Short mmCIF file of C-alpha atoms in Angstrom, two decimals:
data_model
loop_
_atom_site.label_atom_id
_atom_site.label_comp_id
_atom_site.label_asym_id
_atom_site.label_seq_id
_atom_site.Cartn_x
_atom_site.Cartn_y
_atom_site.Cartn_z
CA MET A 1401 -1.99 11.54 4.66
CA ILE A 1402 0.97 13.60 5.73
CA ALA A 1403 0.57 16.19 8.48
CA GLY A 1404 2.12 19.48 7.45
CA ARG A 1405 2.84 22.66 9.34
CA VAL A 1406 1.16 25.19 7.07
CA PRO A 1407 -2.52 24.06 7.01
CA TRP A 1408 -2.90 23.66 10.76
CA PRO A 1409 -3.23 27.42 11.37
CA LEU A 1410 -5.90 27.35 8.66
CA ARG A 1411 -7.75 24.57 10.47
CA GLY A 1412 -7.39 26.44 13.75
CA VAL A 1413 -8.97 29.58 12.36
CA PHE A 1414 -11.50 28.03 10.00
CA ALA A 1415 -12.75 25.05 11.98
CA VAL A 1416 -11.83 25.59 15.62
CA ARG A 1417 -12.10 29.35 16.05
CA HIS A 1418 -15.02 29.97 13.68
CA GLY A 1419 -16.71 26.56 13.93
CA TYR A 1420 -16.98 25.55 10.28
CA CYS A 1421 -17.73 21.85 9.84
CA GLY A 1422 -19.51 19.36 7.66
CA ASP A 1423 -23.25 18.98 8.13
CA HIS A 1424 -23.48 15.31 9.06
CA GLU A 1425 -27.05 15.53 10.36
CA SER A 1426 -28.75 17.03 7.29
CA TYR A 1427 -26.27 16.34 4.49
CA ASP A 1428 -28.88 16.61 1.70
CA ASP A 1429 -30.24 19.98 2.86
CA PRO A 1430 -30.03 22.41 -0.12
CA GLN A 1431 -28.65 25.09 2.22
CA ASN A 1432 -25.43 23.06 2.42
CA ALA A 1433 -24.68 23.96 -1.22
CA ASN A 1434 -25.56 27.67 -0.96
CA LEU A 1435 -22.35 29.54 -0.09
CA MET A 1436 -24.15 32.42 1.64
CA SER A 1437 -26.07 29.96 3.80
CA VAL A 1438 -22.89 27.96 4.52
CA ILE A 1439 -21.16 31.14 5.68
CA GLU A 1440 -24.09 32.05 7.96
CA ARG A 1441 -24.63 28.54 9.36
CA ARG A 1442 -20.95 27.47 9.29
CA ARG A 1443 -21.99 24.04 8.05
CA GLY A 1444 -22.04 22.62 4.55
CA LEU A 1445 -21.10 20.01 1.98
CA PRO A 1446 -17.50 19.01 1.31
CA VAL A 1447 -17.35 21.07 -1.90
CA SER A 1448 -18.87 24.23 -0.37
CA LEU A 1449 -16.53 24.06 2.64
CA GLY A 1450 -13.70 23.29 0.24
CA ILE A 1451 -14.39 26.42 -1.82
CA LEU A 1452 -14.31 28.56 1.32
CA THR A 1453 -11.16 26.84 2.56
CA LEU A 1454 -9.43 27.41 -0.79
CA GLN A 1455 -10.30 31.10 -0.73
CA VAL A 1456 -9.05 31.56 2.83
CA ALA A 1457 -5.81 29.69 2.03
CA ARG A 1458 -5.20 31.66 -1.15
CA ALA A 1459 -5.78 34.92 0.71
CA GLN A 1460 -2.86 33.83 2.91
CA GLY A 1461 -0.71 33.17 -0.16
CA TRP A 1462 -0.86 29.37 0.07
CA HIS A 1463 -1.30 27.46 -3.19
CA MET A 1464 -3.91 24.75 -2.76
CA ASN A 1465 -5.96 22.71 -5.23
CA GLY A 1466 -9.30 21.00 -5.07
CA VAL A 1467 -9.22 17.23 -5.51
CA SER A 1468 -12.29 15.43 -6.78
CA PHE A 1469 -12.37 12.18 -4.85
CA PRO A 1470 -15.11 9.57 -5.39
CA GLY A 1471 -18.08 10.78 -3.34
CA HIS A 1472 -16.09 13.51 -1.60
CA PHE A 1473 -14.05 16.69 -2.17
CA LEU A 1474 -10.57 17.13 -0.75
CA ILE A 1475 -7.87 19.79 -0.90
CA SER A 1476 -4.20 19.18 -1.64
CA MET A 1477 -1.19 21.33 -0.87
CA ASP A 1478 2.48 20.71 -1.63
CA THR A 1479 4.75 21.91 1.15
CA GLY A 1480 8.35 21.06 1.96
CA GLY A 1481 8.51 18.28 -0.63
CA ALA A 1482 5.42 16.56 0.78
CA ARG A 1483 1.79 16.62 -0.28
CA VAL A 1484 -0.76 17.41 2.42
CA ILE A 1485 -4.37 16.33 1.92
CA ILE A 1486 -7.07 18.22 3.80
CA ASP A 1487 -10.67 17.09 4.27
CA PRO A 1488 -12.70 20.29 4.79
CA PHE A 1489 -15.83 18.34 5.76
CA ASN A 1490 -14.33 16.41 8.66
#
């Protein structure tokens, strides 16, 4: 994983400032897959948090892609000749 400069403001706003995170305690709760519930609770599954992260990033003009990883969902972004991988759940 390569640390890039662009996604860190996204993490700061999305995770730190607004408190979005993965729901480790009740992972299988159906609310974790419902986007409206995820927005209200600020907790969810990797794919639901990934969808929200992608939308926030694209609103900022950053091109990111979802990456289906075995048992998980990640986000990739190419910046400055390097690929940055973001885990929206952790």
